[in-house]
Structures are given as C-alpha cells and as structure tokens.
Amino acid sequence: MASINIDDVTKRFGEGTNEVVAVDDISMEIRDGEFVVFVGPSGSGKSTLLRMVAGLERQSEGDIVIGDTIVNELGPRARDIAMVFQNYALYPNMTVRENMSFGLKMSTGLSEEEIAERVESTAEMMGIHSLLDNTPGEMSGGQQQRVALGRAIVRDPNVFLMDEPLSNLDAKLRAEMRTEINRLQNDLGVTTLYVTHDQTEAMTMGDRLVVLDHGELQQIGTPLECFYRPANRFVAGFIGEPSMNFFEGHTEGGTLRLDGFDYDLTERMQSSVEPSTDVALGVRPEDLSLNDQPAGGNEFEAVVDVVEPMGSVSYVYLRPENGAKTDEPFIVETDGQRPISEDERVYVEVPNRDVHLFDGDTGETVHQRRLDDRAQVALQEHVQAIRTQ
C-alpha cells in the first residue's frame, strides 16, 4: 500500500494562443489506504489528473510521489498501480481466466501455479468464479465490470485508479456496484483514486472528495464537509441532489433584497457580510417549507410550475410570484403524500439557520448554515475518523 502526494501539478495542452490549462497548480496528500474521489463536471480536469498519477500523461509542472518515490520519470508499469476504465478494456478473444492472468504473466515473475491461485481466489471474491471460462461477449455489462475489477485486484497493486468505471451500467446495477467497490476497498485497504462526474456516486463512496472545476481545485473534504460546509458557490451547487437553490440579491442594512422577496438577516448573518454588497442566498430544497397560508417570518408567495413525484418525497418546482425577474424555477422537497398541483399558489418559508450566503463577485462562502448540536458532533466525529484512519 502507498500514500500519494501531488505537489503543485499543472498540465498544459497546446502552445501560445492555443494553450489550454487542463490542471492548474493542484496540490494534495492522499493517505495510505484512503478512498479519494475526484469529482466535477466534464472538462474539470479530473481524468487528466488521474492519468498523470497513472503515468499515462506527463505533467507540465510539479511532482507526483507514490509512497516514498518521485514517479515523474517512471512509466505506468513501474508505478505499481492498477487501473479500471469506463469501457472495461477486456480482451474479447480471451476468457475471463486469461484476461485476469494476462497482466501477471507480462509484468511479474510469478509461476503458473501462483498466477492460477491468485486468479481463482480473486474470482471467488468477486463472485465470478463460474464465469472463468467465458469470454466477454458471453457476459452482461455488470459481469464484465466485475472482471475488470478482478483483473485489477489480482495484481495486488499499491494503488487502484478508477476512471468512471460504472458510467456504462444501468441505475440499479450502478448502485449495487457502488456498494461492491466500497466493500472491496474496505477489505483490501488499497489506496484508491476514483473519478466520477456523478456527485451521488462521490458522496456515497469517498472518504474524501476532491472537487474540481475548469482544472482548478475548489475544495478537498469529507462528503459531509462538502455538503454542509461548501467552500464556495460552485461546490454548494454541485454537491447535493437536487442542487442547492440560489437567490441573487444585495444587502441594505439588516435586509437582503432578493429577486422576488426580502430576507431579514440575523445578527450572525449581518456580521458575515458587508453593507450594500451583492450577495447570493443559498438554501437546499429539503430545508424550504411550503405553507398554504402565511406563517410570518421570511416567506414569499410562489406558484407551482412542475411537480415530480418520487415516492416518499416530491420535488416541487416553483417561481416567485412577487415580481421575480429570473426565468429559472427553484426546487422544494416536500412530503410525497402531500397533494399539490401545477399553478397552485403557496407560501415558501425560508429558514433562518439553514441558509448559506455567498459573495456576489467571487462566489466564496461568507456565511455557513447552522447545525444542531447532534449534527455538529456527528460531522466532527466523521471528519476525525477519516483523518486518523
């Protein structure tokens, strides 16, 4: 097993006016045995960063250290890593047994008996022992993905690198494989870097998240840190499903004038923002409340645009009724058994403790939501457990 250090790494493609900075001066330390997820939208640099760790791309600047070795000049084979790709990359003319043993035959001095023993035990672990004599064309997508994982595991590497390995699977199988990969990584204790654009995948799998956008590092933290304590507006909007709602506005004394309604700032909020400045208010769909009548406090009237029943909950898309200029609806999560229909007028209550404020110019977080004592303790314990594992 091995730790990974990424020190001031930059990757450029092209030259002059055609130059593109795919990864911009990123540094991080990944601890031995940690499961770290690189997450971000398409073009954020997450796969490029992974490929540089693998040795498939050469960084333009900076150092990559695996264990105690600077690997800048080493090829992929010498780095003692194993990769799992989105397209499985299985040899179609080989059986499962041959696919899993091929890398060992090419890169190790193990005997035929030792290779066979490793393949058999790994296939048993992955639940594909009965498929050892099948070819990829005779298997489902989920079975092929298990073979690809088994081929990586059988090598017993210092580091696993996984580049969107579940994106070709259907939703149900993807959820099952998330659990399977988590269980395997916990059992094996191998340092793992995992790339995904799916923030739900990231939240459920990673010890820590590395959130990227346009090649720049936005935040490194546990899933709960990124959810409850986002560093900026991008992280707040990207982490969480459905996304956080944002309302643009500016401060006037103790009031935040927003598009469509006014919001009374608490003393704690006022101490976080400058007077007469542009600020965005962010609040998650599950923290907003829908009322049939005015309840007093921070609320505004809205009209229902679309209702998405999801079973136990419904996602209600609404538009402010009081002169809002935005064309974008916002979302409220409500009880799935509550009857609600399109064009219905309701009152939306915005909580005092569950909102974030973001600088209107930089997007940086200037005020974080309050957590109750139990949630605060749980978050601290979760963070401490990850950092001391």
Tab-separated table of C-alpha atoms in Angstrom:
chain	number	residue	atom	x	y	z
A	1	MET	CA	0.000	0.000	0.000
A	2	ALA	CA	1.146	3.581	-0.519
A	3	SER	CA	0.311	7.235	0.042
A	4	ILE	CA	0.184	9.691	-2.870
A	5	ASN	CA	1.455	13.267	-2.876
A	6	ILE	CA	0.544	15.632	-5.698
A	7	ASP	CA	2.735	18.733	-5.421
A	8	ASP	CA	2.000	21.874	-7.470
A	9	VAL	CA	0.968	19.852	-10.518
A	10	THR	CA	-0.033	21.661	-13.703
A	11	LYS	CA	-0.916	20.185	-17.079
A	12	ARG	CA	-0.995	22.252	-20.265
A	13	PHE	CA	-2.036	21.181	-23.747
A	14	GLY	CA	-1.060	23.148	-26.842
A	15	GLU	CA	1.096	26.256	-27.102
A	16	GLY	CA	0.724	30.003	-27.365
A	17	THR	CA	-2.804	31.190	-28.054
A	18	ASN	CA	-3.929	27.566	-28.366
A	19	GLU	CA	-2.685	26.617	-24.908
A	20	VAL	CA	-5.230	25.037	-22.585
A	21	VAL	CA	-4.549	24.602	-18.863
A	22	ALA	CA	-6.307	21.341	-18.028
A	23	VAL	CA	-4.993	21.118	-14.447
A	24	ASP	CA	-3.906	24.305	-12.702
A	25	ASP	CA	-1.349	24.106	-9.867
A	26	ILE	CA	-3.002	21.428	-7.732
A	27	SER	CA	-1.522	20.029	-4.514
A	28	MET	CA	-2.902	17.379	-2.176
A	29	GLU	CA	-1.881	14.484	0.051
A	30	ILE	CA	-3.728	11.165	-0.143
A	31	ARG	CA	-3.127	8.913	2.818
A	32	ASP	CA	-2.259	5.237	2.678
A	33	GLY	CA	-5.467	3.187	2.330
A	34	GLU	CA	-7.693	6.194	1.670
A	35	PHE	CA	-10.534	6.205	-0.879
A	36	VAL	CA	-10.490	9.615	-2.583
A	37	VAL	CA	-12.966	10.665	-5.273
A	38	PHE	CA	-12.135	13.246	-7.946
A	39	VAL	CA	-15.483	14.814	-8.810
A	40	GLY	CA	-16.540	17.597	-11.123
A	41	PRO	CA	-18.332	18.317	-14.399
A	42	SER	CA	-16.988	17.357	-17.817
A	43	GLY	CA	-13.819	19.280	-18.595
A	44	SER	CA	-12.935	19.891	-14.945
A	45	GLY	CA	-9.567	18.078	-15.207
A	46	LYS	CA	-10.367	15.072	-13.032
A	47	SER	CA	-9.475	12.377	-15.591
A	48	THR	CA	-6.347	14.269	-16.665
A	49	LEU	CA	-5.203	14.395	-13.044
A	50	LEU	CA	-5.817	10.661	-12.651
A	51	ARG	CA	-3.924	9.900	-15.871
A	52	MET	CA	-0.946	11.877	-14.602
A	53	VAL	CA	-0.876	9.797	-11.426
A	54	ALA	CA	-1.032	6.695	-13.624
A	55	GLY	CA	1.802	7.891	-15.855
A	56	LEU	CA	-0.388	7.969	-18.963
A	57	GLU	CA	0.061	11.755	-19.149
A	58	ARG	CA	3.180	13.716	-18.209
A	59	GLN	CA	2.595	16.774	-16.043
A	60	SER	CA	3.895	20.111	-17.326
A	61	GLU	CA	4.998	21.178	-13.852
A	62	GLY	CA	5.151	19.722	-10.358
A	63	ASP	CA	5.873	16.343	-8.791
A	64	ILE	CA	3.886	13.170	-8.162
A	65	VAL	CA	5.085	10.949	-5.317
A	66	ILE	CA	3.775	7.429	-4.691
A	67	GLY	CA	4.989	6.058	-1.388
A	68	ASP	CA	8.496	7.447	-0.999
A	69	THR	CA	9.261	7.551	-4.727
A	70	ILE	CA	9.021	10.517	-7.096
A	71	VAL	CA	7.467	8.856	-10.133
A	72	ASN	CA	7.764	11.695	-12.668
A	73	GLU	CA	10.127	9.694	-14.879
A	74	LEU	CA	8.534	6.280	-14.333
A	75	GLY	CA	6.171	4.627	-16.798
A	76	PRO	CA	2.809	3.164	-15.729
A	77	ARG	CA	4.169	-0.367	-15.231
A	78	ALA	CA	6.877	0.819	-12.828
A	79	ARG	CA	4.432	2.742	-10.636
A	80	ASP	CA	2.749	-0.401	-9.232
A	81	ILE	CA	-0.764	0.820	-9.989
A	82	ALA	CA	-3.822	-0.879	-11.480
A	83	MET	CA	-6.468	0.949	-13.496
A	84	VAL	CA	-10.128	0.245	-14.148
A	85	PHE	CA	-11.622	2.123	-17.091
A	86	GLN	CA	-15.111	3.124	-18.180
A	87	ASN	CA	-15.057	0.744	-21.155
A	88	TYR	CA	-13.701	-2.282	-19.191
A	89	ALA	CA	-10.882	-2.813	-21.784
A	90	LEU	CA	-11.186	-6.611	-21.750
A	91	TYR	CA	-9.597	-8.706	-24.494
A	92	PRO	CA	-12.620	-10.042	-26.427
A	93	ASN	CA	-10.848	-13.211	-27.656
A	94	MET	CA	-9.702	-14.242	-24.175
A	95	THR	CA	-11.629	-15.986	-21.410
A	96	VAL	CA	-12.098	-14.365	-18.022
A	97	ARG	CA	-9.291	-16.514	-16.665
A	98	GLU	CA	-6.954	-15.370	-19.442
A	99	ASN	CA	-7.959	-11.700	-19.070
A	100	MET	CA	-7.265	-11.763	-15.349
A	101	SER	CA	-3.946	-13.593	-15.624
A	102	PHE	CA	-2.544	-11.733	-18.650
A	103	GLY	CA	-1.123	-8.770	-16.704
A	104	LEU	CA	0.517	-11.048	-14.146
A	105	LYS	CA	2.207	-13.047	-16.876
A	106	MET	CA	3.506	-9.888	-18.559
A	107	SER	CA	4.694	-7.944	-15.512
A	108	THR	CA	5.617	-10.417	-12.751
A	109	GLY	CA	7.825	-13.411	-12.213
A	110	LEU	CA	5.058	-15.489	-10.649
A	111	SER	CA	4.801	-19.117	-11.621
A	112	GLU	CA	1.802	-20.547	-13.495
A	113	GLU	CA	0.600	-22.166	-10.264
A	114	GLU	CA	0.849	-18.890	-8.293
A	115	ILE	CA	-0.979	-16.976	-11.018
A	116	ALA	CA	-3.741	-19.585	-11.183
A	117	GLU	CA	-4.150	-19.472	-7.401
A	118	ARG	CA	-4.444	-15.683	-7.402
A	119	VAL	CA	-6.979	-15.701	-10.221
A	120	GLU	CA	-9.101	-18.378	-8.553
A	121	SER	CA	-9.188	-16.628	-5.163
A	122	THR	CA	-9.942	-13.209	-6.700
A	123	ALA	CA	-12.693	-14.650	-8.904
A	124	GLU	CA	-14.227	-16.233	-5.803
A	125	MET	CA	-14.096	-12.877	-4.003
A	126	MET	CA	-15.736	-11.101	-6.955
A	127	GLY	CA	-18.470	-13.722	-7.419
A	128	ILE	CA	-17.360	-14.552	-10.967
A	129	HIS	CA	-15.761	-17.966	-10.373
A	130	SER	CA	-18.388	-19.669	-12.542
A	131	LEU	CA	-17.513	-17.309	-15.430
A	132	LEU	CA	-13.794	-18.056	-15.617
A	133	ASP	CA	-14.109	-19.926	-18.907
A	134	ASN	CA	-16.472	-17.399	-20.525
A	135	THR	CA	-15.431	-14.684	-22.963
A	136	PRO	CA	-16.557	-11.024	-22.533
A	137	GLY	CA	-19.149	-11.389	-25.291
A	138	GLU	CA	-20.966	-14.033	-23.247
A	139	MET	CA	-21.386	-11.781	-20.198
A	140	SER	CA	-23.567	-8.850	-19.121
A	141	GLY	CA	-22.174	-5.369	-18.502
A	142	GLY	CA	-22.161	-5.914	-14.744
A	143	GLN	CA	-20.286	-9.186	-15.082
A	144	GLN	CA	-17.723	-7.557	-17.383
A	145	GLN	CA	-17.218	-4.791	-14.858
A	146	ARG	CA	-16.578	-7.360	-12.128
A	147	VAL	CA	-13.989	-8.998	-14.352
A	148	ALA	CA	-12.301	-5.636	-14.929
A	149	LEU	CA	-12.198	-5.034	-11.162
A	150	GLY	CA	-10.940	-8.572	-10.590
A	151	ARG	CA	-8.159	-8.065	-13.121
A	152	ALA	CA	-7.024	-5.002	-11.143
A	153	ILE	CA	-7.301	-6.715	-7.757
A	154	VAL	CA	-5.381	-9.817	-8.791
A	155	ARG	CA	-2.283	-7.703	-9.392
A	156	ASP	CA	-2.190	-6.686	-5.687
A	157	PRO	CA	-1.063	-3.125	-6.530
A	158	ASN	CA	-0.122	-0.260	-4.208
A	159	VAL	CA	-2.776	1.987	-5.769
A	160	PHE	CA	-6.110	1.498	-7.564
A	161	LEU	CA	-7.060	4.129	-10.153
A	162	MET	CA	-10.670	4.044	-11.394
A	163	ASP	CA	-11.893	6.300	-14.198
A	164	GLU	CA	-15.730	6.423	-14.219
A	165	PRO	CA	-15.955	2.610	-14.098
A	166	LEU	CA	-19.727	2.488	-13.519
A	167	SER	CA	-20.995	5.013	-16.061
A	168	ASN	CA	-21.952	2.349	-18.641
A	169	LEU	CA	-24.180	0.436	-16.213
A	170	ASP	CA	-27.899	0.901	-15.617
A	171	ALA	CA	-29.043	2.737	-12.471
A	172	LYS	CA	-29.849	-0.348	-10.365
A	173	LEU	CA	-26.623	-2.139	-11.217
A	174	ARG	CA	-24.627	1.039	-10.689
A	175	ALA	CA	-25.986	1.288	-7.140
A	176	GLU	CA	-25.111	-2.363	-6.475
A	177	MET	CA	-21.573	-1.928	-7.826
A	178	ARG	CA	-21.016	1.192	-5.694
A	179	THR	CA	-21.629	-0.936	-2.627
A	180	GLU	CA	-19.446	-3.731	-4.005
A	181	ILE	CA	-16.494	-1.410	-4.690
A	182	ASN	CA	-16.814	0.146	-1.235
A	183	ARG	CA	-16.802	-3.284	0.394
A	184	LEU	CA	-13.795	-4.429	-1.629
A	185	GLN	CA	-11.800	-1.295	-0.861
A	186	ASN	CA	-12.551	-1.626	2.853
A	187	ASP	CA	-11.497	-5.284	2.795
A	188	LEU	CA	-8.341	-4.733	0.755
A	189	GLY	CA	-7.294	-1.394	2.249
A	190	VAL	CA	-5.684	-0.276	-1.020
A	191	THR	CA	-5.240	3.438	-1.665
A	192	THR	CA	-7.857	4.272	-4.302
A	193	LEU	CA	-8.417	7.271	-6.580
A	194	TYR	CA	-11.833	7.262	-8.231
A	195	VAL	CA	-13.047	9.654	-10.939
A	196	THR	CA	-16.717	10.463	-11.452
A	197	HIS	CA	-18.942	13.312	-12.612
A	198	ASP	CA	-21.812	11.845	-10.573
A	199	GLN	CA	-21.958	13.671	-7.241
A	200	THR	CA	-24.247	10.987	-5.744
A	201	GLU	CA	-21.561	8.403	-6.518
A	202	ALA	CA	-18.969	10.681	-4.956
A	203	MET	CA	-20.977	11.278	-1.775
A	204	THR	CA	-21.672	7.591	-1.154
A	205	MET	CA	-18.204	6.211	-1.921
A	206	GLY	CA	-15.405	8.571	-0.944
A	207	ASP	CA	-13.571	9.049	2.332
A	208	ARG	CA	-12.759	12.477	0.919
A	209	LEU	CA	-13.828	14.391	-2.168
A	210	VAL	CA	-11.586	16.456	-4.419
A	211	VAL	CA	-13.960	18.876	-6.140
A	212	LEU	CA	-12.605	20.296	-9.410
A	213	ASP	CA	-13.868	22.849	-11.924
A	214	HIS	CA	-12.063	24.106	-15.048
A	215	GLY	CA	-8.846	22.494	-13.862
A	216	GLU	CA	-8.874	24.311	-10.527
A	217	LEU	CA	-9.228	22.784	-7.077
A	218	GLN	CA	-12.416	24.010	-5.414
A	219	GLN	CA	-12.425	22.025	-2.173
A	220	ILE	CA	-10.972	18.933	-0.511
A	221	GLY	CA	-13.058	17.478	2.287
A	222	THR	CA	-15.204	14.633	3.505
A	223	PRO	CA	-18.576	14.245	1.783
A	224	LEU	CA	-20.327	15.791	4.797
A	225	GLU	CA	-17.900	18.724	4.872
A	226	CYS	CA	-18.529	19.471	1.212
A	227	PHE	CA	-22.291	19.174	1.721
A	228	TYR	CA	-22.680	21.146	4.955
A	229	ARG	CA	-19.614	23.394	4.706
A	230	PRO	CA	-19.087	24.166	0.994
A	231	ALA	CA	-16.100	26.423	0.321
A	232	ASN	CA	-17.872	28.337	-2.433
A	233	ARG	CA	-20.970	28.577	-4.552
A	234	PHE	CA	-19.732	26.052	-7.121
A	235	VAL	CA	-19.285	23.310	-4.502
A	236	ALA	CA	-22.623	24.171	-2.896
A	237	GLY	CA	-24.400	23.858	-6.228
A	238	PHE	CA	-22.585	20.764	-7.443
A	239	ILE	CA	-22.748	18.631	-4.283
A	240	GLY	CA	-26.275	17.560	-3.386
A	241	GLU	CA	-29.204	16.275	-5.424
A	242	PRO	CA	-31.335	18.193	-6.238
A	243	SER	CA	-28.959	21.130	-6.349
A	244	MET	CA	-28.995	23.989	-3.873
A	245	ASN	CA	-31.288	26.900	-4.740
A	246	PHE	CA	-29.666	30.321	-5.209
A	247	PHE	CA	-31.351	33.714	-4.951
A	248	GLU	CA	-29.422	36.776	-6.126
A	249	GLY	CA	-29.594	39.998	-4.145
A	250	HIS	CA	-27.829	42.754	-2.233
A	251	THR	CA	-27.774	43.922	1.359
A	252	GLU	CA	-29.489	47.027	2.684
A	253	GLY	CA	-28.841	47.314	6.380
A	254	GLY	CA	-30.312	44.231	8.038
A	255	THR	CA	-32.260	43.183	4.954
A	256	LEU	CA	-31.206	41.126	1.972
A	257	ARG	CA	-33.104	42.368	-1.087
A	258	LEU	CA	-33.561	39.311	-3.279
A	259	ASP	CA	-35.171	38.811	-6.640
A	260	GLY	CA	-38.824	38.423	-5.734
A	261	PHE	CA	-38.703	38.816	-1.939
A	262	ASP	CA	-36.853	40.350	1.016
A	263	TYR	CA	-34.998	38.328	3.637
A	264	ASP	CA	-34.322	39.576	7.171
A	265	LEU	CA	-30.731	38.861	8.142
A	266	THR	CA	-29.898	37.596	11.612
A	267	GLU	CA	-27.170	39.346	13.603
A	268	ARG	CA	-24.807	36.485	12.791
A	269	MET	CA	-25.500	36.893	9.078
A	270	GLN	CA	-25.043	40.670	9.246
A	271	SER	CA	-21.626	40.203	10.820
A	272	SER	CA	-20.636	37.987	7.866
A	273	VAL	CA	-21.456	40.391	5.038
A	274	GLU	CA	-20.557	43.966	4.192
A	275	PRO	CA	-23.369	46.541	3.953
A	276	SER	CA	-24.546	47.447	0.449
A	277	THR	CA	-22.887	44.494	-1.251
A	278	ASP	CA	-24.013	41.849	-3.749
A	279	VAL	CA	-24.792	38.530	-2.066
A	280	ALA	CA	-26.382	35.259	-3.155
A	281	LEU	CA	-28.506	33.301	-0.678
A	282	GLY	CA	-28.314	29.526	-0.981
A	283	VAL	CA	-30.732	27.049	0.561
A	284	ARG	CA	-31.232	23.356	-0.131
A	285	PRO	CA	-34.610	22.049	-1.368
A	286	GLU	CA	-35.135	19.929	1.742
A	287	ASP	CA	-34.747	22.981	4.029
A	288	LEU	CA	-37.521	25.059	2.455
A	289	SER	CA	-41.103	24.668	3.684
A	290	LEU	CA	-44.370	25.012	1.769
A	291	ASN	CA	-47.376	26.534	3.577
A	292	ASP	CA	-50.932	27.094	2.389
A	293	GLN	CA	-51.235	30.306	4.435
A	294	PRO	CA	-48.731	32.969	5.548
A	295	ALA	CA	-46.909	31.898	8.688
A	296	GLY	CA	-44.894	35.057	9.343
A	297	GLY	CA	-41.145	35.468	9.111
A	298	ASN	CA	-39.061	35.051	5.988
A	299	GLU	CA	-41.505	33.803	3.388
A	300	PHE	CA	-42.841	34.711	-0.014
A	301	GLU	CA	-45.640	33.693	-2.329
A	302	ALA	CA	-44.861	31.405	-5.263
A	303	VAL	CA	-46.685	29.482	-7.956
A	304	VAL	CA	-46.137	25.786	-8.649
A	305	ASP	CA	-44.577	25.146	-12.045
A	306	VAL	CA	-43.903	21.374	-12.106
A	307	VAL	CA	-44.324	18.540	-9.591
A	308	GLU	CA	-42.042	15.483	-9.742
A	309	PRO	CA	-43.392	12.641	-7.544
A	310	MET	CA	-40.506	10.468	-6.313
A	311	GLY	CA	-42.399	8.196	-3.920
A	312	SER	CA	-41.756	9.205	-0.322
A	313	VAL	CA	-40.945	12.768	-1.415
A	314	SER	CA	-41.939	15.086	-4.255
A	315	TYR	CA	-39.774	17.738	-5.884
A	316	VAL	CA	-41.823	20.865	-6.477
A	317	TYR	CA	-40.513	23.445	-8.972
A	318	LEU	CA	-41.791	26.961	-8.240
A	319	ARG	CA	-41.442	30.557	-9.366
A	320	PRO	CA	-41.676	33.585	-7.028
A	321	GLU	CA	-44.925	35.444	-7.572
A	322	ASN	CA	-43.744	38.872	-6.419
A	323	GLY	CA	-42.105	40.324	-9.493
A	324	ALA	CA	-39.132	37.992	-9.799
A	325	LYS	CA	-37.044	38.549	-12.910
A	326	THR	CA	-35.440	35.119	-13.095
A	327	ASP	CA	-36.593	32.557	-15.625
A	328	GLU	CA	-35.194	29.690	-13.544
A	329	PRO	CA	-37.539	27.917	-11.123
A	330	PHE	CA	-36.337	26.833	-7.696
A	331	ILE	CA	-36.985	23.480	-6.027
A	332	VAL	CA	-38.639	22.488	-2.754
A	333	GLU	CA	-38.636	18.934	-1.432
A	334	THR	CA	-41.925	18.048	0.255
A	335	ASP	CA	-43.776	15.016	1.592
A	336	GLY	CA	-44.681	12.681	-1.264
A	337	GLN	CA	-48.184	12.167	0.170
A	338	ARG	CA	-48.982	15.861	0.195
A	339	PRO	CA	-51.419	16.752	-2.608
A	340	ILE	CA	-50.081	19.610	-4.698
A	341	SER	CA	-50.826	20.601	-8.272
A	342	GLU	CA	-49.417	22.794	-11.013
A	343	ASP	CA	-50.392	26.511	-10.925
A	344	GLU	CA	-51.231	26.223	-7.221
A	345	ARG	CA	-50.188	29.255	-5.138
A	346	VAL	CA	-48.271	28.533	-1.947
A	347	TYR	CA	-46.112	30.316	0.605
A	348	VAL	CA	-42.446	29.355	0.746
A	349	GLU	CA	-40.796	29.689	4.145
A	350	VAL	CA	-37.024	30.284	4.149
A	351	PRO	CA	-35.356	29.171	7.401
A	352	ASN	CA	-33.008	31.328	9.474
A	353	ARG	CA	-30.471	28.658	10.352
A	354	ASP	CA	-30.257	26.543	7.198
A	355	VAL	CA	-29.059	29.082	4.633
A	356	HIS	CA	-25.673	29.933	3.132
A	357	LEU	CA	-24.506	33.312	1.863
A	358	PHE	CA	-22.029	33.694	-0.993
A	359	ASP	CA	-20.072	36.710	-2.151
A	360	GLY	CA	-21.743	38.019	-5.292
A	361	ASP	CA	-18.430	38.687	-7.060
A	362	THR	CA	-16.114	35.839	-6.032
A	363	GLY	CA	-18.656	33.132	-5.152
A	364	GLU	CA	-16.768	32.426	-1.916
A	365	THR	CA	-18.841	31.370	1.082
A	366	VAL	CA	-19.257	34.188	3.596
A	367	HIS	CA	-21.842	32.541	5.872
A	368	GLN	CA	-22.434	28.837	6.595
A	369	ARG	CA	-25.660	27.246	7.770
A	370	ARG	CA	-26.075	26.423	11.453
A	371	LEU	CA	-26.031	22.784	12.555
A	372	ASP	CA	-27.794	21.493	15.626
A	373	ASP	CA	-25.586	20.043	18.365
A	374	ARG	CA	-26.137	16.430	17.336
A	375	ALA	CA	-25.350	17.125	13.666
A	376	GLN	CA	-22.277	19.185	14.622
A	377	VAL	CA	-20.895	16.374	16.780
A	378	ALA	CA	-21.633	13.782	14.062
A	379	LEU	CA	-19.836	15.893	11.447
A	380	GLN	CA	-16.783	16.399	13.677
A	381	GLU	CA	-16.606	12.702	14.539
A	382	HIS	CA	-16.912	11.732	10.846
A	383	VAL	CA	-14.147	14.132	9.831
A	384	GLN	CA	-11.875	12.996	12.675
A	385	ALA	CA	-12.410	9.317	11.828
A	386	ILE	CA	-11.387	9.895	8.206
A	387	ARG	CA	-8.333	11.961	9.126
A	388	THR	CA	-6.992	9.450	11.634
A	389	GLN	CA	-7.693	6.199	9.776
